[in-house]
PDB file of C-alpha atoms and ligand atoms in Angstrom:
ATOM      1  CA  MET J 101      -0.057  -0.151   0.322  1.00 96.00           C
ATOM      2  CA  ILE J 102       1.498   3.722  -0.803  1.00 98.00           C
ATOM      3  CA  THR J 103       0.233   7.092   0.809  1.00 98.00           C
ATOM      4  CA  LEU J 104       0.314   9.767  -2.411  1.00 98.00           C
ATOM      5  CA  TYR J 105       0.078  13.617  -1.247  1.00 98.00           C
ATOM      6  CA  ASP J 106      -2.072  15.160  -4.174  1.00 98.00           C
ATOM      7  CA  LEU J 107      -2.945  18.633  -4.466  1.00 98.00           C
ATOM      8  CA  ASP J 108      -5.716  19.275  -3.032  1.00 98.00           C
ATOM      9  CA  GLY J 109      -8.443  21.972  -5.208  1.00 98.00           C
ATOM     10  CA  ARG J 110     -11.869  23.106  -3.828  1.00 98.00           C
ATOM     11  CA  ASP J 111     -14.688  20.634  -3.854  1.00 98.00           C
ATOM     12  CA  GLY J 112     -12.555  17.041  -4.210  1.00 97.00           C
ATOM     13  CA  HIS J 113     -11.335  18.764  -7.764  1.00 98.00           C
ATOM     14  CA  ARG J 114      -7.711  18.017  -7.997  1.00 98.00           C
ATOM     15  CA  PHE J 115      -5.358  19.015 -10.938  1.00 98.00           C
ATOM     16  CA  SER J 116      -2.001  18.977 -10.389  1.00 98.00           C
ATOM     17  CA  PRO J 117      -0.330  17.768 -13.413  1.00 98.00           C
ATOM     18  CA  PHE J 118       2.368  16.237 -11.940  1.00 98.00           C
ATOM     19  CA  CYS J 119       0.631  14.435  -9.539  1.00 99.00           C
ATOM     20  CA  TRP J 120      -2.402  13.329 -11.936  1.00 99.00           C
ATOM     21  CA  ARG J 121       1.650  12.004 -13.883  1.00 99.00           C
ATOM     22  CA  THR J 122       2.202   9.293 -10.995  1.00 99.00           C
ATOM     23  CA  LYS J 123      -2.205   8.896 -10.100  1.00 99.00           C
ATOM     24  CA  MET J 124      -1.718   7.044 -13.816  1.00 99.00           C
ATOM     25  CA  ALA J 125       1.386   5.118 -13.005  1.00 99.00           C
ATOM     26  CA  LEU J 126      -0.058   3.477 -10.003  1.00 98.00           C
ATOM     27  CA  LYS J 127      -3.184   2.700 -12.162  1.00 98.00           C
ATOM     28  CA  HIS J 128      -1.591   1.787 -14.240  1.00 98.00           C
ATOM     29  CA  LYS J 129       1.818  -0.715 -11.991  1.00 98.00           C
ATOM     30  CA  GLY J 130      -2.059  -1.951 -10.677  1.00 98.00           C
ATOM     31  CA  ILE J 131      -0.643  -0.687  -6.729  1.00 98.00           C
ATOM     32  CA  LEU J 132      -3.366  -0.078  -4.423  1.00 97.00           C
ATOM     33  CA  PHE J 133      -2.933   3.477  -3.289  1.00 98.00           C
ATOM     34  CA  GLU J 134      -4.724   6.115  -0.504  1.00 98.00           C
ATOM     35  CA  GLU J 135      -4.628   9.793  -1.156  1.00 98.00           C
ATOM     36  CA  VAL J 136      -3.966  12.754   0.876  1.00 98.00           C
ATOM     37  CA  ALA J 137      -4.907  15.845  -0.392  1.00 98.00           C
ATOM     38  CA  VAL J 138      -3.071  19.016   0.408  1.00 98.00           C
ATOM     39  CA  GLY J 139      -3.698  22.699   0.322  1.00 98.00           C
ATOM     40  CA  PHE J 140      -1.639  24.660  -1.490  1.00 98.00           C
ATOM     41  CA  THR J 141       0.048  26.657   1.403  1.00 98.00           C
ATOM     42  CA  GLN J 142      -0.228  23.857   3.703  1.00 98.00           C
ATOM     43  CA  LYS J 143       3.377  22.696   3.662  1.00 98.00           C
ATOM     44  CA  ASP J 144       3.259  22.090   7.333  1.00 98.00           C
ATOM     45  CA  ARG J 145       1.688  18.848   6.224  1.00 98.00           C
ATOM     46  CA  ILE J 146       4.112  17.723   3.790  1.00 98.00           C
ATOM     47  CA  ALA J 147       7.123  18.978   6.109  1.00 98.00           C
ATOM     48  CA  PHE J 148       8.437  15.347   6.251  1.00 98.00           C
ATOM     49  CA  SER J 149       9.325  15.133   2.993  1.00 98.00           C
ATOM     50  CA  GLY J 150      11.835  17.674   2.901  1.00 98.00           C
ATOM     51  CA  GLN J 151      11.010  19.934   0.852  1.00 98.00           C
ATOM     52  CA  THR J 152       7.365  22.118  -0.519  1.00 98.00           C
ATOM     53  CA  LEU J 153       5.749  20.422  -3.972  1.00 98.00           C
ATOM     54  CA  VAL J 154       3.524  17.264  -4.564  1.00 98.00           C
ATOM     55  CA  PRO J 155       3.380  14.955  -5.412  1.00 99.00           C
ATOM     56  CA  ILE J 156       4.817  12.770  -2.482  1.00 99.00           C
ATOM     57  CA  ILE J 157       4.520   8.866  -1.950  1.00 98.00           C
ATOM     58  CA  VAL J 158       4.832   6.831   0.910  1.00 98.00           C
ATOM     59  CA  ASP J 159       5.907   3.300   0.712  1.00 98.00           C
ATOM     60  CA  HIS J 160       4.286   1.267   3.928  1.00 97.00           C
ATOM     61  CA  ASP J 161       5.331  -1.731   2.325  1.00 96.00           C
ATOM     62  CA  ASN J 162       9.031  -0.924   2.086  1.00 96.00           C
ATOM     63  CA  GLY J 163       9.888   0.715   5.228  1.00 97.00           C
ATOM     64  CA  GLN J 164       7.700   3.878   4.799  1.00 97.00           C
ATOM     65  CA  ARG J 165      10.694   4.617   2.080  1.00 98.00           C
ATOM     66  CA  ARG J 166       9.901   8.492   1.365  1.00 98.00           C
ATOM     67  CA  VAL J 167      10.040   9.784  -2.823  1.00 98.00           C
ATOM     68  CA  ASN J 168       8.697  12.629  -4.409  1.00 98.00           C
ATOM     69  CA  ASP J 169       8.780  14.565  -7.633  1.00 98.00           C
ATOM     70  CA  SER J 170       7.308  12.791 -10.329  1.00 98.00           C
ATOM     71  CA  TRP J 171      10.546  11.748 -12.450  1.00 98.00           C
ATOM     72  CA  ALA J 172      12.096  10.493  -9.727  1.00 98.00           C
ATOM     73  CA  ILE J 173       8.534   8.056  -8.210  1.00 98.00           C
ATOM     74  CA  ALA J 174       8.155   6.605 -11.256  1.00 98.00           C
ATOM     75  CA  GLU J 175      11.257   5.504 -11.820  1.00 98.00           C
ATOM     76  CA  TYR J 176      11.404   3.991  -7.986  1.00 98.00           C
ATOM     77  CA  LEU J 177       7.987   2.089  -9.200  1.00 98.00           C
ATOM     78  CA  GLU J 178       9.458   0.516 -11.829  1.00 98.00           C
ATOM     79  CA  THR J 179      13.195  -0.280 -10.020  1.00 97.00           C
ATOM     80  CA  GLN J 180      10.772  -1.691  -7.062  1.00 98.00           C
ATOM     81  CA  TYR J 181       7.854  -2.617  -8.778  1.00 98.00           C
ATOM     82  CA  PRO J 182       9.424  -3.912 -12.025  1.00 97.00           C
ATOM     83  CA  ALA J 183       5.562  -5.954 -13.110  1.00 97.00           C
ATOM     84  CA  ASN J 184       3.474  -3.811 -15.988  1.00 98.00           C
ATOM     85  CA  PRO J 185       5.819  -1.965 -16.908  1.00 98.00           C
ATOM     86  CA  LEU J 186       6.034   2.381 -17.452  1.00 98.00           C
ATOM     87  CA  PHE J 187       8.822   2.679 -20.029  1.00 98.00           C
ATOM     88  CA  GLY J 188       9.771  -0.561 -21.250  1.00 91.00           C
ATOM     89  CA  ASP J 189      13.254  -0.615 -22.190  1.00 93.00           C
ATOM     90  CA  ALA J 190      16.510   2.176 -22.777  1.00 95.00           C
ATOM     91  CA  GLY J 191      15.012   3.800 -25.250  1.00 96.00           C
ATOM     92  CA  GLY J 192      11.524   3.553 -23.619  1.00 96.00           C
ATOM     93  CA  ARG J 193      12.515   5.626 -20.836  1.00 97.00           C
ATOM     94  CA  ALA J 194      14.896   8.119 -23.084  1.00 98.00           C
ATOM     95  CA  LEU J 195      11.649   8.859 -25.439  1.00 97.00           C
ATOM     96  CA  ALA J 196       9.366   9.117 -21.918  1.00 98.00           C
ATOM     97  CA  ARG J 197      12.288  11.436 -20.844  1.00 98.00           C
ATOM     98  CA  PHE J 198      12.105  13.866 -23.922  1.00 98.00           C
ATOM     99  CA  VAL J 199       8.336  13.775 -23.034  1.00 98.00           C
ATOM    100  CA  GLN J 200       8.676  15.520 -20.096  1.00 98.00           C
ATOM    101  CA  SER J 201      11.042  17.920 -21.517  1.00 98.00           C
ATOM    102  CA  TRP J 202       8.359  18.634 -24.153  1.00 98.00           C
ATOM    103  CA  VAL J 203       5.443  19.236 -21.642  1.00 98.00           C
ATOM    104  CA  ASP J 204       7.014  20.906 -18.893  1.00 98.00           C
ATOM    105  CA  THR J 205       7.779  23.321 -21.602  1.00 96.00           C
ATOM    106  CA  SER J 206       5.198  23.657 -24.644  1.00 97.00           C
ATOM    107  CA  VAL J 207       2.746  21.529 -23.596  1.00 98.00           C
ATOM    108  CA  HIS J 208       2.190  23.257 -19.513  1.00 97.00           C
ATOM    109  CA  MET J 209       2.951  26.462 -20.354  1.00 96.00           C
ATOM    110  CA  GLY J 210       0.169  26.569 -23.622  1.00 97.00           C
ATOM    111  CA  ILE J 211      -2.027  25.615 -20.799  1.00 98.00           C
ATOM    112  CA  PHE J 212      -1.295  27.709 -17.719  1.00 97.00           C
ATOM    113  CA  ARG J 213      -2.348  30.505 -19.558  1.00 96.00           C
ATOM    114  CA  ILE J 214      -5.957  29.235 -20.840  1.00 98.00           C
ATOM    115  CA  VAL J 215      -6.748  28.074 -17.707  1.00 98.00           C
ATOM    116  CA  LEU J 216      -4.701  30.353 -15.292  1.00 98.00           C
ATOM    117  CA  HIS J 217      -7.711  32.177 -13.449  1.00 98.00           C
ATOM    118  CA  ASP J 218     -10.461  28.842 -14.045  1.00 98.00           C
ATOM    119  CA  LEU J 219      -6.912  27.337 -11.529  1.00 98.00           C
ATOM    120  CA  HIS J 220      -7.329  29.873  -8.824  1.00 98.00           C
ATOM    121  CA  GLU J 221     -11.026  29.619  -9.050  1.00 98.00           C
ATOM    122  CA  HIS J 222     -10.979  25.864  -8.010  1.00 98.00           C
ATOM    123  CA  ALA J 223      -7.902  26.128  -5.575  1.00 98.00           C
ATOM    124  CA  GLN J 224      -8.860  26.084  -2.098  1.00 98.00           C
ATOM    125  CA  PRO J 225     -10.748  29.617  -0.585  1.00 98.00           C
ATOM    126  CA  ALA J 226      -7.119  29.466   1.849  1.00 98.00           C
ATOM    127  CA  ASP J 227      -5.171  29.050  -0.771  1.00 98.00           C
ATOM    128  CA  ARG J 228      -6.109  31.669  -3.268  1.00 98.00           C
ATOM    129  CA  PRO J 229      -4.239  34.753  -2.085  1.00 98.00           C
ATOM    130  CA  TYR J 230      -0.723  32.958  -2.119  1.00 98.00           C
ATOM    131  CA  PHE J 231      -2.010  31.224  -6.005  1.00 98.00           C
ATOM    132  CA  ARG J 232      -2.478  35.191  -7.009  1.00 98.00           C
ATOM    133  CA  GLN J 233       0.832  36.409  -5.824  1.00 97.00           C
ATOM    134  CA  SER J 234       2.848  33.412  -6.599  1.00 96.00           C
ATOM    135  CA  ARG J 235       1.884  32.944  -9.963  1.00 97.00           C
ATOM    136  CA  GLU J 236       1.449  36.792 -10.716  1.00 96.00           C
ATOM    137  CA  SER J 237       4.751  37.420  -9.452  1.00 95.00           C
ATOM    138  CA  ARG J 238       6.352  34.565 -11.861  1.00 92.00           C
ATOM    139  CA  LEU J 239       4.538  36.737 -14.935  1.00 91.00           C
ATOM    140  CA  GLY J 240       5.723  39.806 -14.066  1.00 90.00           C
ATOM    141  CA  GLY J 241       2.772  41.150 -12.325  1.00 84.00           C
ATOM    142  CA  ALA J 242      -0.011  40.726 -15.163  1.00 93.00           C
ATOM    143  CA  THR J 243      -3.246  39.372 -13.823  1.00 97.00           C
ATOM    144  CA  LEU J 244      -4.570  36.155 -13.632  1.00 98.00           C
ATOM    145  CA  GLU J 245      -7.803  37.164 -15.215  1.00 97.00           C
ATOM    146  CA  ALA J 246      -5.906  39.792 -18.041  1.00 97.00           C
ATOM    147  CA  PHE J 247      -3.694  36.132 -18.942  1.00 95.00           C
ATOM    148  CA  GLN J 248      -5.909  34.220 -19.118  1.00 97.00           C
ATOM    149  CA  ALA J 249      -7.827  36.207 -21.726  1.00 97.00           C
ATOM    150  CA  ASP J 250      -5.284  36.672 -23.428  1.00 95.00           C
ATOM    151  CA  ALA J 251      -4.600  32.845 -24.311  1.00 96.00           C
ATOM    152  CA  ARG J 252      -8.322  32.507 -25.434  1.00 97.00           C
ATOM    153  CA  GLU J 253      -7.951  35.185 -28.056  1.00 97.00           C
ATOM    154  CA  ALA J 254      -7.991  33.045 -31.694  1.00 96.00           C
ATOM    155  CA  LYS J 255      -4.114  33.428 -32.277  1.00 96.00           C
ATOM    156  CA  THR J 256      -2.825  32.037 -29.354  1.00 95.00           C
ATOM    157  CA  LEU J 257      -5.633  29.690 -29.084  1.00 96.00           C
ATOM    158  CA  ALA J 258      -4.424  28.638 -32.171  1.00 96.00           C
ATOM    159  CA  ALA J 259      -0.700  28.539 -31.965  1.00 96.00           C
ATOM    160  CA  PHE J 260      -1.086  26.379 -28.499  1.00 97.00           C
ATOM    161  CA  ARG J 261      -3.319  24.062 -30.811  1.00 96.00           C
ATOM    162  CA  SER J 262      -0.534  23.899 -33.377  1.00 96.00           C
ATOM    163  CA  SER J 263       1.996  23.262 -30.716  1.00 96.00           C
ATOM    164  CA  LEU J 264       0.555  19.955 -30.785  1.00 98.00           C
ATOM    165  CA  GLU J 265       1.644  18.623 -33.682  1.00 97.00           C
ATOM    166  CA  PRO J 266       4.264  17.193 -33.199  1.00 95.00           C
ATOM    167  CA  MET J 267       1.477  14.776 -31.133  1.00 96.00           C
ATOM    168  CA  ARG J 268      -1.116  14.558 -33.660  1.00 96.00           C
ATOM    169  CA  ARG J 269       1.844  13.646 -36.374  1.00 95.00           C
ATOM    170  CA  HIS J 270       2.546  11.439 -33.842  1.00 94.00           C
ATOM    171  CA  MET J 271      -0.833   9.585 -33.495  1.00 92.00           C
ATOM    172  CA  LYS J 272      -0.595   8.466 -36.966  1.00 90.00           C
ATOM    173  CA  GLY J 273       0.800   5.261 -37.098  1.00 86.00           C
ATOM    174  CA  GLN J 274      -0.094   4.121 -33.147  1.00 95.00           C
ATOM    175  CA  PRO J 275      -2.356   4.736 -30.563  1.00 97.00           C
ATOM    176  CA  PHE J 276      -0.124   5.626 -27.769  1.00 98.00           C
ATOM    177  CA  ILE J 277       3.244   7.100 -27.500  1.00 97.00           C
ATOM    178  CA  ALA J 278       5.478   4.418 -27.395  1.00 94.00           C
ATOM    179  CA  GLY J 279       3.049   2.444 -29.239  1.00 95.00           C
ATOM    180  CA  ALA J 280       0.235   0.013 -29.140  1.00 96.00           C
ATOM    181  CA  ALA J 281      -0.039   0.539 -25.173  1.00 97.00           C
ATOM    182  CA  PRO J 282       0.203   3.321 -23.296  1.00 98.00           C
ATOM    183  CA  SER J 283       3.173   3.687 -21.317  1.00 98.00           C
ATOM    184  CA  TYR J 284       4.860   7.174 -18.746  1.00 98.00           C
ATOM    185  CA  ALA J 285       5.036   8.501 -22.027  1.00 98.00           C
ATOM    186  CA  ASP J 286       1.232   9.086 -22.706  1.00 98.00           C
ATOM    187  CA  HIS J 287       1.486   9.199 -18.795  1.00 98.00           C
ATOM    188  CA  ILE J 288       3.057  12.652 -18.824  1.00 98.00           C
ATOM    189  CA  LEU J 289       1.682  14.116 -21.351  1.00 98.00           C
ATOM    190  CA  PHE J 290      -2.448  12.468 -20.199  1.00 98.00           C
ATOM    191  CA  GLY J 291      -1.006  14.633 -16.808  1.00 98.00           C
ATOM    192  CA  ALA J 292      -1.362  17.963 -18.656  1.00 98.00           C
ATOM    193  CA  PHE J 293      -4.951  17.660 -20.175  1.00 98.00           C
ATOM    194  CA  GLN J 294      -5.545  16.162 -16.871  1.00 98.00           C
ATOM    195  CA  TRP J 295      -5.049  19.689 -15.293  1.00 98.00           C
ATOM    196  CA  ALA J 296      -7.186  21.200 -17.938  1.00 98.00           C
ATOM    197  CA  ARG J 297      -9.831  19.276 -17.075  1.00 98.00           C
ATOM    198  CA  CYS J 298     -10.546  19.041 -13.322  1.00 98.00           C
ATOM    199  CA  SER J 299     -10.351  23.188 -13.182  1.00 98.00           C
ATOM    200  CA  SER J 300     -11.517  24.568 -16.312  1.00 98.00           C
ATOM    201  CA  PRO J 301     -14.702  24.227 -18.563  1.00 98.00           C
ATOM    202  CA  PHE J 302     -12.629  25.643 -21.258  1.00 98.00           C
ATOM    203  CA  PRO J 303     -11.902  23.468 -24.072  1.00 97.00           C
ATOM    204  CA  VAL J 304      -8.207  23.504 -24.668  1.00 97.00           C
ATOM    205  CA  ILE J 305      -8.784  20.278 -27.428  1.00 96.00           C
ATOM    206  CA  LEU J 306     -11.315  19.945 -29.873  1.00 96.00           C
ATOM    207  CA  LYS J 307     -13.050  16.834 -31.088  1.00 96.00           C
ATOM    208  CA  ASP J 308     -12.183  16.861 -34.504  1.00 96.00           C
ATOM    209  CA  ASP J 309      -8.295  16.487 -33.496  1.00 96.00           C
ATOM    210  CA  PRO J 310      -5.917  13.046 -32.636  1.00 96.00           C
ATOM    211  CA  VAL J 311      -4.870  14.564 -29.976  1.00 97.00           C
ATOM    212  CA  TYR J 312      -8.282  14.309 -28.494  1.00 97.00           C
ATOM    213  CA  ALA J 313      -9.017  10.397 -29.571  1.00 97.00           C
ATOM    214  CA  TRP J 314      -5.649   9.623 -28.276  1.00 98.00           C
ATOM    215  CA  ARG J 315      -6.914  11.665 -24.711  1.00 98.00           C
ATOM    216  CA  GLU J 316     -10.279  10.069 -24.452  1.00 98.00           C
ATOM    217  CA  ARG J 317      -8.242   6.796 -25.026  1.00 98.00           C
ATOM    218  CA  MET J 318      -6.223   7.673 -22.594  1.00 98.00           C
ATOM    219  CA  LEU J 319      -9.397   8.505 -20.110  1.00 98.00           C
ATOM    220  CA  ASP J 320     -11.017   4.734 -20.809  1.00 98.00           C
ATOM    221  CA  LEU J 321      -7.834   3.746 -18.828  1.00 98.00           C
ATOM    222  CA  PHE J 322      -8.297   1.281 -15.527  1.00 98.00           C
ATOM    223  CA  ASP J 323     -11.708   1.523 -16.348  1.00 98.00           C
ATOM    224  CA  GLY J 324     -12.096   5.188 -16.613  1.00 98.00           C
ATOM    225  CA  PHE J 325      -9.982   6.160 -14.124  1.00 98.00           C
ATOM    226  CA  ALA J 326      -8.929   9.907 -15.110  1.00 98.00           C
ATOM    227  CA  ARG J 327     -12.790   9.668 -16.378  1.00 98.00           C
ATOM    228  CA  LYS J 328     -13.933   9.636 -12.955  1.00 98.00           C
ATOM    229  CA  ALA J 329     -12.166  12.853 -11.374  1.00 98.00           C
ATOM    230  CA  LYS J 330     -14.495  16.007 -10.198  1.00 98.00           C
ATOM    231  CA  GLY J 331     -13.962  18.039 -13.596  1.00 97.00           C
ATOM    232  CA  TYR J 332     -15.642  18.830 -16.861  1.00 98.00           C
ATOM    233  CA  ASP J 333     -16.185  17.096 -20.360  1.00 95.00           C
ATOM    234  CA  TYR J 334     -15.703  18.104 -22.978  1.00 92.00           C
TER     235      TYR J 334
HETATM  236  N1  GSH X 565       9.021  18.410 -10.349  1.00 63.30           N
HETATM  237  C1  GSH X 565       8.032  18.271  -9.911  1.00 63.30           C
HETATM  238  C2  GSH X 565       7.102  19.210  -9.366  1.00 63.30           C
HETATM  239  C3  GSH X 565       6.278  19.635  -8.632  1.00 63.30           C
HETATM  240  C4  GSH X 565       5.237  20.493  -8.405  1.00 63.30           C
HETATM  241  O1  GSH X 565       5.569  21.272  -9.064  1.00 63.30           O
HETATM  242  N2  GSH X 565       3.986  20.092  -7.861  1.00 63.30           N
HETATM  243  C5  GSH X 565       3.570  21.680  -7.578  1.00 63.30           C
HETATM  244  C6  GSH X 565       1.852  20.914  -8.400  1.00 63.30           C
HETATM  245  S1  GSH X 565       1.630  20.939 -10.200  1.00 63.30           S
HETATM  246  C7  GSH X 565       2.921  21.510  -6.254  1.00 63.30           C
HETATM  247  O2  GSH X 565       3.638  21.351  -5.457  1.00 63.30           O
HETATM  248  N3  GSH X 565       2.657  23.339  -5.955  1.00 63.30           N
HETATM  249  C8  GSH X 565       2.800  23.914  -4.735  1.00 63.30           C
HETATM  250  C9  GSH X 565       2.827  25.210  -4.909  1.00 63.30           C
HETATM  251  O3  GSH X 565       3.263  25.831  -5.702  1.00 63.30           O
HETATM  252  O4  GSH X 565       3.649  25.678  -3.961  1.00 63.30           O
HETATM  253  C10 GSH X 565       7.590  16.846 -10.094  1.00 63.30           C
HETATM  254  O5  GSH X 565       7.982  16.381 -10.871  1.00 63.30           O
HETATM  255  O6  GSH X 565       6.471  16.534  -9.299  1.00 63.30           O
END
């Protein structure tokens, strides 16, 4: 049994993209886990990990081992629980690493802008001043509202959707990033779309997009585990 520390939004919305990577990895491995939801400002509750971010796991079947950072967690799970591989071989791990670099930079930045104010509205009320202050200072002083509105302008939105073109082309030959079955690379990208889906009714991708069809396949995995999460259908 594993305990996962996840980010707590309002009314059961759990939108952290990095925690989604870990949740999908745990389901992929078939490992039982319980979730502990922690608000943005409840840093005291995760102080035991020696840092301030989620996801964090505690593995009760392995000496209460604690691991933080979604990539470190994926590697830990792969080593400790080799069944149902997340990466496959060294090439699969390298592919996942590349996908992570692409998602952490390009895809996250695009989605972040589009749902920024909705994220604020889906944070716990007590966490909203922290969220606003930390994100607005990261954005050089622009308000969340102004930044989100700008990202939803037709031109900016089209630029985001065209940034997904590598994935769109890749999907022509296969249903998942590494081939016939989902792998950790898929969970990384999927986390970004769950971030949007669990925090915003705004459709970041459209139904006629092959990326949408891939996201549907991901939502169906593990008996619709991610589809059941509190969010918005589009
Ligand atoms: N590189 C880390 C990033 C983790 C991260 O940024 N977590 C966010 C949630 S999505 C967080 O804990 N934010 C708390 C805060 O902003 O104070 C990973 O892959 O796990």
